[in-house]
mmCIF file with all atom_site columns, C-alpha atoms in Angstrom:
data_model
loop_
_atom_site.group_PDB
_atom_site.id
_atom_site.type_symbol
_atom_site.label_atom_id
_atom_site.label_alt_id
_atom_site.label_comp_id
_atom_site.label_asym_id
_atom_site.label_entity_id
_atom_site.label_seq_id
_atom_site.pdbx_PDB_ins_code
_atom_site.Cartn_x
_atom_site.Cartn_y
_atom_site.Cartn_z
_atom_site.occupancy
_atom_site.B_iso_or_equiv
_atom_site.pdbx_formal_charge
_atom_site.auth_seq_id
_atom_site.auth_comp_id
_atom_site.auth_asym_id
_atom_site.auth_atom_id
_atom_site.pdbx_PDB_model_num
ATOM 1   C CA . MET A 1 1   ? 4.557  -16.507 -30.422 1.00 0.00 ? 1   MET A CA 1
ATOM 2   C CA . GLN A 1 2   ? 7.260  -16.131 -33.096 1.00 0.00 ? 2   GLN A CA 1
ATOM 3   C CA . LYS A 1 3   ? 4.756  -14.977 -35.704 1.00 0.00 ? 3   LYS A CA 1
ATOM 4   C CA . GLU A 1 4   ? 3.426  -12.363 -33.325 1.00 0.00 ? 4   GLU A CA 1
ATOM 5   C CA . ASN A 1 5   ? 6.986  -11.185 -32.650 1.00 0.00 ? 5   ASN A CA 1
ATOM 6   C CA . LYS A 1 6   ? 7.739  -11.011 -36.366 1.00 0.00 ? 6   LYS A CA 1
ATOM 7   C CA . ARG A 1 7   ? 4.544  -9.117  -37.021 1.00 0.00 ? 7   ARG A CA 1
ATOM 8   C CA . SER A 1 8   ? 5.300  -6.632  -34.296 1.00 0.00 ? 8   SER A CA 1
ATOM 9   C CA . ARG A 1 9   ? 8.897  -6.334  -35.631 1.00 0.00 ? 9   ARG A CA 1
ATOM 10  C CA . ASP A 1 10  ? 7.761  -5.682  -39.159 1.00 0.00 ? 10  ASP A CA 1
ATOM 11  C CA . THR A 1 11  ? 5.200  -3.121  -38.032 1.00 0.00 ? 11  THR A CA 1
ATOM 12  C CA . ASP A 1 12  ? 7.954  -1.229  -36.122 1.00 0.00 ? 12  ASP A CA 1
ATOM 13  C CA . CYS A 1 13  ? 10.253 -1.308  -39.177 1.00 0.00 ? 13  CYS A CA 1
ATOM 14  C CA . GLU A 1 14  ? 7.362  0.148   -41.370 1.00 0.00 ? 14  GLU A CA 1
ATOM 15  C CA . LYS A 1 15  ? 6.743  2.905   -38.834 1.00 0.00 ? 15  LYS A CA 1
ATOM 16  C CA . LEU A 1 16  ? 10.364 3.881   -38.737 1.00 0.00 ? 16  LEU A CA 1
ATOM 17  C CA . CYS A 1 17  ? 10.688 3.762   -42.453 1.00 0.00 ? 17  CYS A CA 1
ATOM 18  C CA . GLU A 1 18  ? 7.837  6.285   -42.617 1.00 0.00 ? 18  GLU A CA 1
ATOM 19  C CA . LYS A 1 19  ? 9.442  8.553   -40.184 1.00 0.00 ? 19  LYS A CA 1
ATOM 20  C CA . ILE A 1 20  ? 12.751 8.661   -42.048 1.00 0.00 ? 20  ILE A CA 1
ATOM 21  C CA . GLY A 1 21  ? 11.265 8.675   -45.508 1.00 0.00 ? 21  GLY A CA 1
ATOM 22  C CA . TYR A 1 22  ? 13.078 5.648   -46.858 1.00 0.00 ? 22  TYR A CA 1
ATOM 23  C CA . ARG A 1 23  ? 12.103 1.984   -47.507 1.00 0.00 ? 23  ARG A CA 1
ATOM 24  C CA . PHE A 1 24  ? 14.828 -0.557  -47.210 1.00 0.00 ? 24  PHE A CA 1
ATOM 25  C CA . LYS A 1 25  ? 15.417 -3.101  -49.867 1.00 0.00 ? 25  LYS A CA 1
ATOM 26  C CA . ASN A 1 26  ? 17.318 -5.254  -47.362 1.00 0.00 ? 26  ASN A CA 1
ATOM 27  C CA . LYS A 1 27  ? 15.239 -5.040  -44.102 1.00 0.00 ? 27  LYS A CA 1
ATOM 28  C CA . GLN A 1 28  ? 17.864 -7.091  -42.284 1.00 0.00 ? 28  GLN A CA 1
ATOM 29  C CA . LEU A 1 29  ? 20.194 -4.057  -42.441 1.00 0.00 ? 29  LEU A CA 1
ATOM 30  C CA . LEU A 1 30  ? 17.513 -1.951  -40.605 1.00 0.00 ? 30  LEU A CA 1
ATOM 31  C CA . LEU A 1 31  ? 17.028 -4.612  -38.019 1.00 0.00 ? 31  LEU A CA 1
ATOM 32  C CA . THR A 1 32  ? 20.714 -4.976  -37.374 1.00 0.00 ? 32  THR A CA 1
ATOM 33  C CA . ALA A 1 33  ? 21.021 -1.205  -36.983 1.00 0.00 ? 33  ALA A CA 1
ATOM 34  C CA . LEU A 1 34  ? 18.254 -1.285  -34.286 1.00 0.00 ? 34  LEU A CA 1
ATOM 35  C CA . THR A 1 35  ? 19.648 -4.252  -32.487 1.00 0.00 ? 35  THR A CA 1
ATOM 36  C CA . HIS A 1 36  ? 21.698 -3.501  -29.318 1.00 0.00 ? 36  HIS A CA 1
ATOM 37  C CA . SER A 1 37  ? 24.362 -5.901  -28.088 1.00 0.00 ? 37  SER A CA 1
ATOM 38  C CA . SER A 1 38  ? 22.348 -6.566  -24.952 1.00 0.00 ? 38  SER A CA 1
ATOM 39  C CA . TYR A 1 39  ? 19.469 -7.926  -27.014 1.00 0.00 ? 39  TYR A CA 1
ATOM 40  C CA . ALA A 1 40  ? 21.815 -10.277 -29.000 1.00 0.00 ? 40  ALA A CA 1
ATOM 41  C CA . ASN A 1 41  ? 23.541 -11.503 -25.880 1.00 0.00 ? 41  ASN A CA 1
ATOM 42  C CA . GLU A 1 42  ? 20.252 -12.251 -24.301 1.00 0.00 ? 42  GLU A CA 1
ATOM 43  C CA . LEU A 1 43  ? 19.112 -14.498 -27.133 1.00 0.00 ? 43  LEU A CA 1
ATOM 44  C CA . HIS A 1 44  ? 22.461 -16.423 -27.504 1.00 0.00 ? 44  HIS A CA 1
ATOM 45  C CA . ASP A 1 45  ? 21.532 -17.320 -31.062 1.00 0.00 ? 45  ASP A CA 1
ATOM 46  C CA . GLY A 1 46  ? 24.040 -15.416 -33.208 1.00 0.00 ? 46  GLY A CA 1
ATOM 47  C CA . THR A 1 47  ? 21.842 -12.412 -33.853 1.00 0.00 ? 47  THR A CA 1
ATOM 48  C CA . LYS A 1 48  ? 23.961 -9.551  -35.259 1.00 0.00 ? 48  LYS A CA 1
ATOM 49  C CA . TYR A 1 49  ? 23.957 -6.285  -33.424 1.00 0.00 ? 49  TYR A CA 1
ATOM 50  C CA . ASN A 1 50  ? 24.776 -2.747  -34.507 1.00 0.00 ? 50  ASN A CA 1
ATOM 51  C CA . GLU A 1 51  ? 28.409 -2.010  -33.360 1.00 0.00 ? 51  GLU A CA 1
ATOM 52  C CA . ARG A 1 52  ? 29.964 -2.713  -36.747 1.00 0.00 ? 52  ARG A CA 1
ATOM 53  C CA . LEU A 1 53  ? 27.333 -0.593  -38.532 1.00 0.00 ? 53  LEU A CA 1
ATOM 54  C CA . GLU A 1 54  ? 28.091 2.118   -35.912 1.00 0.00 ? 54  GLU A CA 1
ATOM 55  C CA . PHE A 1 55  ? 31.726 2.128   -36.920 1.00 0.00 ? 55  PHE A CA 1
ATOM 56  C CA . LEU A 1 56  ? 30.820 2.701   -40.580 1.00 0.00 ? 56  LEU A CA 1
ATOM 57  C CA . GLY A 1 57  ? 28.123 5.233   -39.816 1.00 0.00 ? 57  GLY A CA 1
ATOM 58  C CA . ASP A 1 58  ? 30.566 7.311   -37.955 1.00 0.00 ? 58  ASP A CA 1
ATOM 59  C CA . SER A 1 59  ? 32.748 7.618   -41.031 1.00 0.00 ? 59  SER A CA 1
ATOM 60  C CA . VAL A 1 60  ? 29.811 8.326   -43.330 1.00 0.00 ? 60  VAL A CA 1
ATOM 61  C CA . LEU A 1 61  ? 28.496 10.983  -40.994 1.00 0.00 ? 61  LEU A CA 1
ATOM 62  C CA . SER A 1 62  ? 31.906 12.682  -40.799 1.00 0.00 ? 62  SER A CA 1
ATOM 63  C CA . ILE A 1 63  ? 32.508 12.822  -44.532 1.00 0.00 ? 63  ILE A CA 1
ATOM 64  C CA . VAL A 1 64  ? 28.905 14.142  -45.308 1.00 0.00 ? 64  VAL A CA 1
ATOM 65  C CA . VAL A 1 65  ? 29.127 16.752  -42.674 1.00 0.00 ? 65  VAL A CA 1
ATOM 66  C CA . SER A 1 66  ? 32.737 17.741  -43.637 1.00 0.00 ? 66  SER A CA 1
ATOM 67  C CA . ASP A 1 67  ? 31.748 18.035  -47.362 1.00 0.00 ? 67  ASP A CA 1
ATOM 68  C CA . TYR A 1 68  ? 28.662 20.116  -46.639 1.00 0.00 ? 68  TYR A CA 1
ATOM 69  C CA . ILE A 1 69  ? 30.334 22.645  -44.348 1.00 0.00 ? 69  ILE A CA 1
ATOM 70  C CA . TYR A 1 70  ? 33.411 22.962  -46.530 1.00 0.00 ? 70  TYR A CA 1
ATOM 71  C CA . LEU A 1 71  ? 31.270 23.898  -49.576 1.00 0.00 ? 71  LEU A CA 1
ATOM 72  C CA . ASN A 1 72  ? 28.616 25.894  -47.767 1.00 0.00 ? 72  ASN A CA 1
ATOM 73  C CA . CYS A 1 73  ? 30.600 27.831  -45.112 1.00 0.00 ? 73  CYS A CA 1
ATOM 74  C CA . PRO A 1 74  ? 33.362 29.417  -47.165 1.00 0.00 ? 74  PRO A CA 1
ATOM 75  C CA . GLU A 1 75  ? 33.759 32.203  -44.555 1.00 0.00 ? 75  GLU A CA 1
ATOM 76  C CA . PHE A 1 76  ? 34.968 29.647  -41.973 1.00 0.00 ? 76  PHE A CA 1
ATOM 77  C CA . PRO A 1 77  ? 38.656 29.062  -41.517 1.00 0.00 ? 77  PRO A CA 1
ATOM 78  C CA . GLU A 1 78  ? 39.902 25.497  -40.816 1.00 0.00 ? 78  GLU A CA 1
ATOM 79  C CA . GLY A 1 79  ? 39.766 25.850  -37.011 1.00 0.00 ? 79  GLY A CA 1
ATOM 80  C CA . LYS A 1 80  ? 36.094 26.877  -37.159 1.00 0.00 ? 80  LYS A CA 1
ATOM 81  C CA . LEU A 1 81  ? 35.197 24.022  -39.562 1.00 0.00 ? 81  LEU A CA 1
ATOM 82  C CA . THR A 1 82  ? 36.757 21.627  -37.150 1.00 0.00 ? 82  THR A CA 1
ATOM 83  C CA . LYS A 1 83  ? 34.911 22.901  -34.236 1.00 0.00 ? 83  LYS A CA 1
ATOM 84  C CA . LEU A 1 84  ? 31.574 23.056  -36.116 1.00 0.00 ? 84  LEU A CA 1
ATOM 85  C CA . ARG A 1 85  ? 31.978 19.501  -37.314 1.00 0.00 ? 85  ARG A CA 1
ATOM 86  C CA . ALA A 1 86  ? 32.761 18.256  -33.759 1.00 0.00 ? 86  ALA A CA 1
ATOM 87  C CA . SER A 1 87  ? 29.594 19.893  -32.506 1.00 0.00 ? 87  SER A CA 1
ATOM 88  C CA . LEU A 1 88  ? 27.457 18.232  -35.209 1.00 0.00 ? 88  LEU A CA 1
ATOM 89  C CA . VAL A 1 89  ? 28.821 14.659  -34.790 1.00 0.00 ? 89  VAL A CA 1
ATOM 90  C CA . CYS A 1 90  ? 29.118 14.638  -30.932 1.00 0.00 ? 90  CYS A CA 1
ATOM 91  C CA . GLU A 1 91  ? 27.055 12.318  -28.734 1.00 0.00 ? 91  GLU A CA 1
ATOM 92  C CA . LYS A 1 92  ? 24.819 15.178  -27.558 1.00 0.00 ? 92  LYS A CA 1
ATOM 93  C CA . SER A 1 93  ? 23.861 16.156  -31.068 1.00 0.00 ? 93  SER A CA 1
ATOM 94  C CA . LEU A 1 94  ? 23.285 12.620  -32.326 1.00 0.00 ? 94  LEU A CA 1
ATOM 95  C CA . TYR A 1 95  ? 21.165 11.918  -29.331 1.00 0.00 ? 95  TYR A CA 1
ATOM 96  C CA . GLY A 1 96  ? 19.053 14.966  -30.187 1.00 0.00 ? 96  GLY A CA 1
ATOM 97  C CA . TYR A 1 97  ? 18.685 13.741  -33.853 1.00 0.00 ? 97  TYR A CA 1
ATOM 98  C CA . ALA A 1 98  ? 17.716 10.288  -32.554 1.00 0.00 ? 98  ALA A CA 1
ATOM 99  C CA . LYS A 1 99  ? 15.014 11.726  -30.371 1.00 0.00 ? 99  LYS A CA 1
ATOM 100 C CA . GLN A 1 100 ? 13.580 13.611  -33.359 1.00 0.00 ? 100 GLN A CA 1
ATOM 101 C CA . ILE A 1 101 ? 12.586 10.317  -34.974 1.00 0.00 ? 101 ILE A CA 1
ATOM 102 C CA . ASP A 1 102 ? 11.793 8.607   -31.631 1.00 0.00 ? 102 ASP A CA 1
ATOM 103 C CA . LEU A 1 103 ? 14.574 6.018   -32.360 1.00 0.00 ? 103 LEU A CA 1
ATOM 104 C CA . GLY A 1 104 ? 14.498 4.651   -28.859 1.00 0.00 ? 104 GLY A CA 1
ATOM 105 C CA . GLU A 1 105 ? 11.038 3.215   -29.409 1.00 0.00 ? 105 GLU A CA 1
ATOM 106 C CA . PHE A 1 106 ? 12.314 0.993   -32.204 1.00 0.00 ? 106 PHE A CA 1
ATOM 107 C CA . LEU A 1 107 ? 15.507 -0.345  -30.532 1.00 0.00 ? 107 LEU A CA 1
ATOM 108 C CA . ARG A 1 108 ? 15.812 -4.071  -29.846 1.00 0.00 ? 108 ARG A CA 1
ATOM 109 C CA . LEU A 1 109 ? 17.132 -4.066  -26.250 1.00 0.00 ? 109 LEU A CA 1
ATOM 110 C CA . SER A 1 110 ? 17.352 -6.730  -23.603 1.00 0.00 ? 110 SER A CA 1
ATOM 111 C CA . LYS A 1 111 ? 14.647 -6.698  -21.045 1.00 0.00 ? 111 LYS A CA 1
ATOM 112 C CA . GLY A 1 112 ? 17.087 -5.467  -18.394 1.00 0.00 ? 112 GLY A CA 1
ATOM 113 C CA . GLU A 1 113 ? 18.440 -2.755  -20.624 1.00 0.00 ? 113 GLU A CA 1
ATOM 114 C CA . ARG A 1 114 ? 15.080 -1.487  -21.362 1.00 0.00 ? 114 ARG A CA 1
ATOM 115 C CA . LYS A 1 115 ? 13.913 -1.548  -17.862 1.00 0.00 ? 115 LYS A CA 1
ATOM 116 C CA . CYS A 1 116 ? 16.943 0.516   -16.883 1.00 0.00 ? 116 CYS A CA 1
ATOM 117 C CA . GLY A 1 117 ? 15.981 3.239   -19.445 1.00 0.00 ? 117 GLY A CA 1
ATOM 118 C CA . GLY A 1 118 ? 18.328 2.036   -22.273 1.00 0.00 ? 118 GLY A CA 1
ATOM 119 C CA . ASP A 1 119 ? 15.841 3.341   -24.854 1.00 0.00 ? 119 ASP A CA 1
ATOM 120 C CA . ASP A 1 120 ? 16.646 6.853   -23.740 1.00 0.00 ? 120 ASP A CA 1
ATOM 121 C CA . ARG A 1 121 ? 20.316 6.554   -22.834 1.00 0.00 ? 121 ARG A CA 1
ATOM 122 C CA . PRO A 1 122 ? 22.398 9.155   -24.980 1.00 0.00 ? 122 PRO A CA 1
ATOM 123 C CA . SER A 1 123 ? 25.268 6.682   -25.632 1.00 0.00 ? 123 SER A CA 1
ATOM 124 C CA . ILE A 1 124 ? 22.847 4.014   -26.950 1.00 0.00 ? 124 ILE A CA 1
ATOM 125 C CA . LEU A 1 125 ? 20.759 6.331   -29.079 1.00 0.00 ? 125 LEU A CA 1
ATOM 126 C CA . SER A 1 126 ? 23.697 8.147   -30.536 1.00 0.00 ? 126 SER A CA 1
ATOM 127 C CA . ASP A 1 127 ? 25.331 4.821   -31.473 1.00 0.00 ? 127 ASP A CA 1
ATOM 128 C CA . ALA A 1 128 ? 22.137 3.495   -32.976 1.00 0.00 ? 128 ALA A CA 1
ATOM 129 C CA . PHE A 1 129 ? 21.695 6.692   -34.987 1.00 0.00 ? 129 PHE A CA 1
ATOM 130 C CA . GLU A 1 130 ? 25.161 6.150   -36.502 1.00 0.00 ? 130 GLU A CA 1
ATOM 131 C CA . ALA A 1 131 ? 24.220 2.490   -37.251 1.00 0.00 ? 131 ALA A CA 1
ATOM 132 C CA . LEU A 1 132 ? 21.160 3.696   -39.017 1.00 0.00 ? 132 LEU A CA 1
ATOM 133 C CA . ILE A 1 133 ? 23.234 5.943   -41.164 1.00 0.00 ? 133 ILE A CA 1
ATOM 134 C CA . ALA A 1 134 ? 25.346 3.098   -42.168 1.00 0.00 ? 134 ALA A CA 1
ATOM 135 C CA . ALA A 1 135 ? 22.413 0.894   -42.937 1.00 0.00 ? 135 ALA A CA 1
ATOM 136 C CA . LEU A 1 136 ? 21.043 3.649   -45.292 1.00 0.00 ? 136 LEU A CA 1
ATOM 137 C CA . TYR A 1 137 ? 24.412 3.921   -46.935 1.00 0.00 ? 137 TYR A CA 1
ATOM 138 C CA . LEU A 1 138 ? 24.664 0.232   -47.514 1.00 0.00 ? 138 LEU A CA 1
ATOM 139 C CA . ASP A 1 139 ? 21.123 -0.108  -48.762 1.00 0.00 ? 139 ASP A CA 1
ATOM 140 C CA . GLY A 1 140 ? 20.730 2.981   -50.841 1.00 0.00 ? 140 GLY A CA 1
ATOM 141 C CA . GLY A 1 141 ? 24.121 4.533   -51.437 1.00 0.00 ? 141 GLY A CA 1
ATOM 142 C CA . ILE A 1 142 ? 25.856 7.755   -50.256 1.00 0.00 ? 142 ILE A CA 1
ATOM 143 C CA . GLU A 1 143 ? 23.058 10.109  -51.592 1.00 0.00 ? 143 GLU A CA 1
ATOM 144 C CA . VAL A 1 144 ? 20.465 8.415   -49.549 1.00 0.00 ? 144 VAL A CA 1
ATOM 145 C CA . ALA A 1 145 ? 22.679 8.740   -46.430 1.00 0.00 ? 145 ALA A CA 1
ATOM 146 C CA . ARG A 1 146 ? 23.490 12.321  -47.282 1.00 0.00 ? 146 ARG A CA 1
ATOM 147 C CA . LYS A 1 147 ? 19.855 13.336  -47.616 1.00 0.00 ? 147 LYS A CA 1
ATOM 148 C CA . PHE A 1 148 ? 19.052 11.747  -44.265 1.00 0.00 ? 148 PHE A CA 1
ATOM 149 C CA . ILE A 1 149 ? 22.034 13.330  -42.466 1.00 0.00 ? 149 ILE A CA 1
ATOM 150 C CA . LEU A 1 150 ? 21.448 16.778  -43.872 1.00 0.00 ? 150 LEU A CA 1
ATOM 151 C CA . ARG A 1 151 ? 17.842 16.745  -42.670 1.00 0.00 ? 151 ARG A CA 1
ATOM 152 C CA . PHE A 1 152 ? 19.191 16.995  -39.202 1.00 0.00 ? 152 PHE A CA 1
ATOM 153 C CA . VAL A 1 153 ? 22.423 18.902  -39.330 1.00 0.00 ? 153 VAL A CA 1
ATOM 154 C CA . VAL A 1 154 ? 21.586 21.711  -41.741 1.00 0.00 ? 154 VAL A CA 1
ATOM 155 C CA . PRO A 1 155 ? 19.313 23.558  -39.293 1.00 0.00 ? 155 PRO A CA 1
ATOM 156 C CA . ASP A 1 156 ? 22.195 23.331  -36.724 1.00 0.00 ? 156 ASP A CA 1
ATOM 157 C CA . ILE A 1 157 ? 24.713 24.526  -39.259 1.00 0.00 ? 157 ILE A CA 1
ATOM 158 C CA . LYS A 1 158 ? 22.560 27.596  -40.024 1.00 0.00 ? 158 LYS A CA 1
ATOM 159 C CA . SER A 1 159 ? 22.187 28.536  -36.451 1.00 0.00 ? 159 SER A CA 1
ATOM 160 C CA . ALA A 1 160 ? 25.967 28.183  -36.009 1.00 0.00 ? 160 ALA A CA 1
ATOM 161 C CA . ARG A 1 161 ? 26.868 30.684  -38.654 1.00 0.00 ? 161 ARG A CA 1
ATOM 162 C CA . PRO A 1 162 ? 28.067 34.000  -37.383 1.00 0.00 ? 162 PRO A CA 1
ATOM 163 C CA . VAL A 1 163 ? 25.820 37.002  -37.264 1.00 0.00 ? 163 VAL A CA 1
ATOM 164 C CA . LYS A 1 164 ? 26.414 39.234  -40.182 1.00 0.00 ? 164 LYS A CA 1
ATOM 165 C CA . TYR A 1 165 ? 27.359 42.718  -38.909 1.00 0.00 ? 165 TYR A CA 1
ATOM 166 C CA . ARG A 1 166 ? 26.027 45.669  -40.826 1.00 0.00 ? 166 ARG A CA 1
ATOM 167 C CA . ASP A 1 167 ? 29.157 47.649  -40.342 1.00 0.00 ? 167 ASP A CA 1
ATOM 168 C CA . TYR A 1 168 ? 32.312 45.611  -39.853 1.00 0.00 ? 168 TYR A CA 1
ATOM 169 C CA . LYS A 1 169 ? 34.553 48.652  -39.818 1.00 0.00 ? 169 LYS A CA 1
ATOM 170 C CA . THR A 1 170 ? 32.800 50.058  -36.759 1.00 0.00 ? 170 THR A CA 1
ATOM 171 C CA . VAL A 1 171 ? 32.739 46.684  -34.958 1.00 0.00 ? 171 VAL A CA 1
ATOM 172 C CA . LEU A 1 172 ? 36.503 46.236  -35.656 1.00 0.00 ? 172 LEU A CA 1
ATOM 173 C CA . GLN A 1 173 ? 37.239 49.791  -34.498 1.00 0.00 ? 173 GLN A CA 1
ATOM 174 C CA . GLU A 1 174 ? 35.369 49.267  -31.194 1.00 0.00 ? 174 GLU A CA 1
ATOM 175 C CA . ILE A 1 175 ? 37.410 46.081  -30.526 1.00 0.00 ? 175 ILE A CA 1
ATOM 176 C CA . ILE A 1 176 ? 40.799 47.742  -31.232 1.00 0.00 ? 176 ILE A CA 1
ATOM 177 C CA . GLN A 1 177 ? 39.889 50.771  -29.174 1.00 0.00 ? 177 GLN A CA 1
ATOM 178 C CA . LYS A 1 178 ? 39.927 48.536  -26.052 1.00 0.00 ? 178 LYS A CA 1
ATOM 179 C CA . ASN A 1 179 ? 43.674 48.530  -26.343 1.00 0.00 ? 179 ASN A CA 1
ATOM 180 C CA . PRO A 1 180 ? 45.023 52.071  -26.099 1.00 0.00 ? 180 PRO A CA 1
ATOM 181 C CA . GLY A 1 181 ? 47.914 52.793  -28.454 1.00 0.00 ? 181 GLY A CA 1
ATOM 182 C CA . GLU A 1 182 ? 46.696 50.457  -31.256 1.00 0.00 ? 182 GLU A CA 1
ATOM 183 C CA . ARG A 1 183 ? 45.933 52.147  -34.573 1.00 0.00 ? 183 ARG A CA 1
ATOM 184 C CA . LEU A 1 184 ? 43.828 50.984  -37.428 1.00 0.00 ? 184 LEU A CA 1
ATOM 185 C CA . SER A 1 185 ? 44.262 52.109  -41.017 1.00 0.00 ? 185 SER A CA 1
ATOM 186 C CA . TYR A 1 186 ? 43.006 51.151  -44.475 1.00 0.00 ? 186 TYR A CA 1
ATOM 187 C CA . GLU A 1 187 ? 45.233 51.130  -47.496 1.00 0.00 ? 187 GLU A CA 1
ATOM 188 C CA . LEU A 1 188 ? 44.087 50.750  -51.180 1.00 0.00 ? 188 LEU A CA 1
ATOM 189 C CA . VAL A 1 189 ? 46.533 48.267  -52.753 1.00 0.00 ? 189 VAL A CA 1
ATOM 190 C CA . LYS A 1 190 ? 45.005 47.592  -56.071 1.00 0.00 ? 190 LYS A CA 1
ATOM 191 C CA . GLU A 1 191 ? 42.557 49.183  -58.374 1.00 0.00 ? 191 GLU A CA 1
ATOM 192 C CA . TYR A 1 192 ? 41.496 47.700  -61.751 1.00 0.00 ? 192 TYR A CA 1
ATOM 193 C CA . GLY A 1 193 ? 38.754 47.421  -64.386 1.00 0.00 ? 193 GLY A CA 1
ATOM 194 C CA . PRO A 1 194 ? 37.072 49.992  -66.682 1.00 0.00 ? 194 PRO A CA 1
ATOM 195 C CA . ASP A 1 195 ? 35.415 53.068  -65.179 1.00 0.00 ? 195 ASP A CA 1
ATOM 196 C CA . HIS A 1 196 ? 31.933 51.517  -65.309 1.00 0.00 ? 196 HIS A CA 1
ATOM 197 C CA . ASP A 1 197 ? 33.173 48.269  -63.595 1.00 0.00 ? 197 ASP A CA 1
ATOM 198 C CA . LYS A 1 198 ? 35.899 49.185  -61.216 1.00 0.00 ? 198 LYS A CA 1
ATOM 199 C CA . HIS A 1 199 ? 37.148 46.866  -58.620 1.00 0.00 ? 199 HIS A CA 1
ATOM 200 C CA . PHE A 1 200 ? 39.124 47.861  -55.437 1.00 0.00 ? 200 PHE A CA 1
ATOM 201 C CA . VAL A 1 201 ? 41.373 45.930  -53.150 1.00 0.00 ? 201 VAL A CA 1
ATOM 202 C CA . VAL A 1 202 ? 42.053 47.176  -49.699 1.00 0.00 ? 202 VAL A CA 1
ATOM 203 C CA . GLU A 1 203 ? 44.276 46.075  -46.774 1.00 0.00 ? 203 GLU A CA 1
ATOM 204 C CA . VAL A 1 204 ? 43.382 46.880  -43.155 1.00 0.00 ? 204 VAL A CA 1
ATOM 205 C CA . HIS A 1 205 ? 46.480 47.505  -40.973 1.00 0.00 ? 205 HIS A CA 1
ATOM 206 C CA . LEU A 1 206 ? 46.853 47.273  -37.309 1.00 0.00 ? 206 LEU A CA 1
ATOM 207 C CA . ASN A 1 207 ? 49.794 49.437  -36.628 1.00 0.00 ? 207 ASN A CA 1
ATOM 208 C CA . SER A 1 208 ? 52.216 48.105  -39.282 1.00 0.00 ? 208 SER A CA 1
ATOM 209 C CA . ASN A 1 209 ? 50.575 44.552  -39.616 1.00 0.00 ? 209 ASN A CA 1
ATOM 210 C CA . VAL A 1 210 ? 48.154 43.556  -42.276 1.00 0.00 ? 210 VAL A CA 1
ATOM 211 C CA . ILE A 1 211 ? 45.208 41.970  -40.514 1.00 0.00 ? 211 ILE A CA 1
ATOM 212 C CA . GLY A 1 212 ? 42.718 41.667  -43.253 1.00 0.00 ? 212 GLY A CA 1
ATOM 213 C CA . LYS A 1 213 ? 42.316 42.122  -46.993 1.00 0.00 ? 213 LYS A CA 1
ATOM 214 C CA . GLY A 1 214 ? 39.169 42.507  -49.047 1.00 0.00 ? 214 GLY A CA 1
ATOM 215 C CA . GLY A 1 215 ? 37.763 43.598  -52.365 1.00 0.00 ? 215 GLY A CA 1
ATOM 216 C CA . GLY A 1 216 ? 34.688 45.350  -53.724 1.00 0.00 ? 216 GLY A CA 1
ATOM 217 C CA . ARG A 1 217 ? 33.231 47.510  -56.357 1.00 0.00 ? 217 ARG A CA 1
ATOM 218 C CA . SER A 1 218 ? 33.907 50.658  -54.237 1.00 0.00 ? 218 SER A CA 1
ATOM 219 C CA . LYS A 1 219 ? 36.563 51.647  -51.737 1.00 0.00 ? 219 LYS A CA 1
ATOM 220 C CA . LYS A 1 220 ? 33.924 51.540  -49.078 1.00 0.00 ? 220 LYS A CA 1
ATOM 221 C CA . ASP A 1 221 ? 32.825 47.981  -49.849 1.00 0.00 ? 221 ASP A CA 1
ATOM 222 C CA . ALA A 1 222 ? 36.445 46.845  -50.100 1.00 0.00 ? 222 ALA A CA 1
ATOM 223 C CA . GLU A 1 223 ? 37.121 48.354  -46.658 1.00 0.00 ? 223 GLU A CA 1
ATOM 224 C CA . GLN A 1 224 ? 34.081 46.565  -45.217 1.00 0.00 ? 224 GLN A CA 1
ATOM 225 C CA . GLU A 1 225 ? 35.246 43.304  -46.583 1.00 0.00 ? 225 GLU A CA 1
ATOM 226 C CA . ALA A 1 226 ? 38.767 43.736  -45.255 1.00 0.00 ? 226 ALA A CA 1
ATOM 227 C CA . ALA A 1 227 ? 37.344 44.490  -41.841 1.00 0.00 ? 227 ALA A CA 1
ATOM 228 C CA . ARG A 1 228 ? 35.098 41.429  -42.028 1.00 0.00 ? 228 ARG A CA 1
ATOM 229 C CA . VAL A 1 229 ? 38.060 39.219  -42.854 1.00 0.00 ? 229 VAL A CA 1
ATOM 230 C CA . ALA A 1 230 ? 40.006 40.736  -39.951 1.00 0.00 ? 230 ALA A CA 1
ATOM 231 C CA . LEU A 1 231 ? 37.215 40.028  -37.491 1.00 0.00 ? 231 LEU A CA 1
ATOM 232 C CA . GLU A 1 232 ? 36.956 36.487  -38.747 1.00 0.00 ? 232 GLU A CA 1
ATOM 233 C CA . LEU A 1 233 ? 40.674 35.894  -38.328 1.00 0.00 ? 233 LEU A CA 1
ATOM 234 C CA . MET A 1 234 ? 40.370 37.346  -34.799 1.00 0.00 ? 234 MET A CA 1
ATOM 235 C CA . GLY A 1 235 ? 37.600 34.840  -33.967 1.00 0.00 ? 235 GLY A CA 1
ATOM 236 C CA . TYR A 1 236 ? 34.695 37.172  -34.086 1.00 0.00 ? 236 TYR A CA 1
#
């Protein structure tokens, strides 16, 4: 019976390795990542389960996501970066990522937990996904973990980036016009470079306050950039 269980276990590990595109040097790390506490408690034999790996995986996930969005979303201020990261590492997102690789099918759960639908419970799947990240990190290093994580989060990051307006000045004007008495103006504050390669810097003012600053190779481009910055700072 033990041989049959081991054969089934090894087959499951192979299937999951194919799904994630990585073969573990230390298969015990993968087994531990897939082991829920209910399974270990049912055996009473000292089997390790995935809670410690989950702890580590949470940190690896956070640093990889933070690094990626910091470098690839330069238009996002700190507040938006924080919100984006939170949306990518929350239980709902991790549950969705786990479902993409059918992670629930490979989890080692107690009979009772599986009977109660534990293999599809968001909390269990999201925790197991973090544990899997830690196992990949410990077995293959940060680049292996990064490649795995970005496979899931990059599509979500791309969909979260703001729509690029064709005419930022018009959009900004329409927003300001909702408040009678407010006045927008654009002021050229700097101009430099030879005639064939001029660069202009423009500020956009709301009444007497600077709400955006931008540069470009023409006054028009600089005004558009200043309006874009103002919109971003206003949360649009």
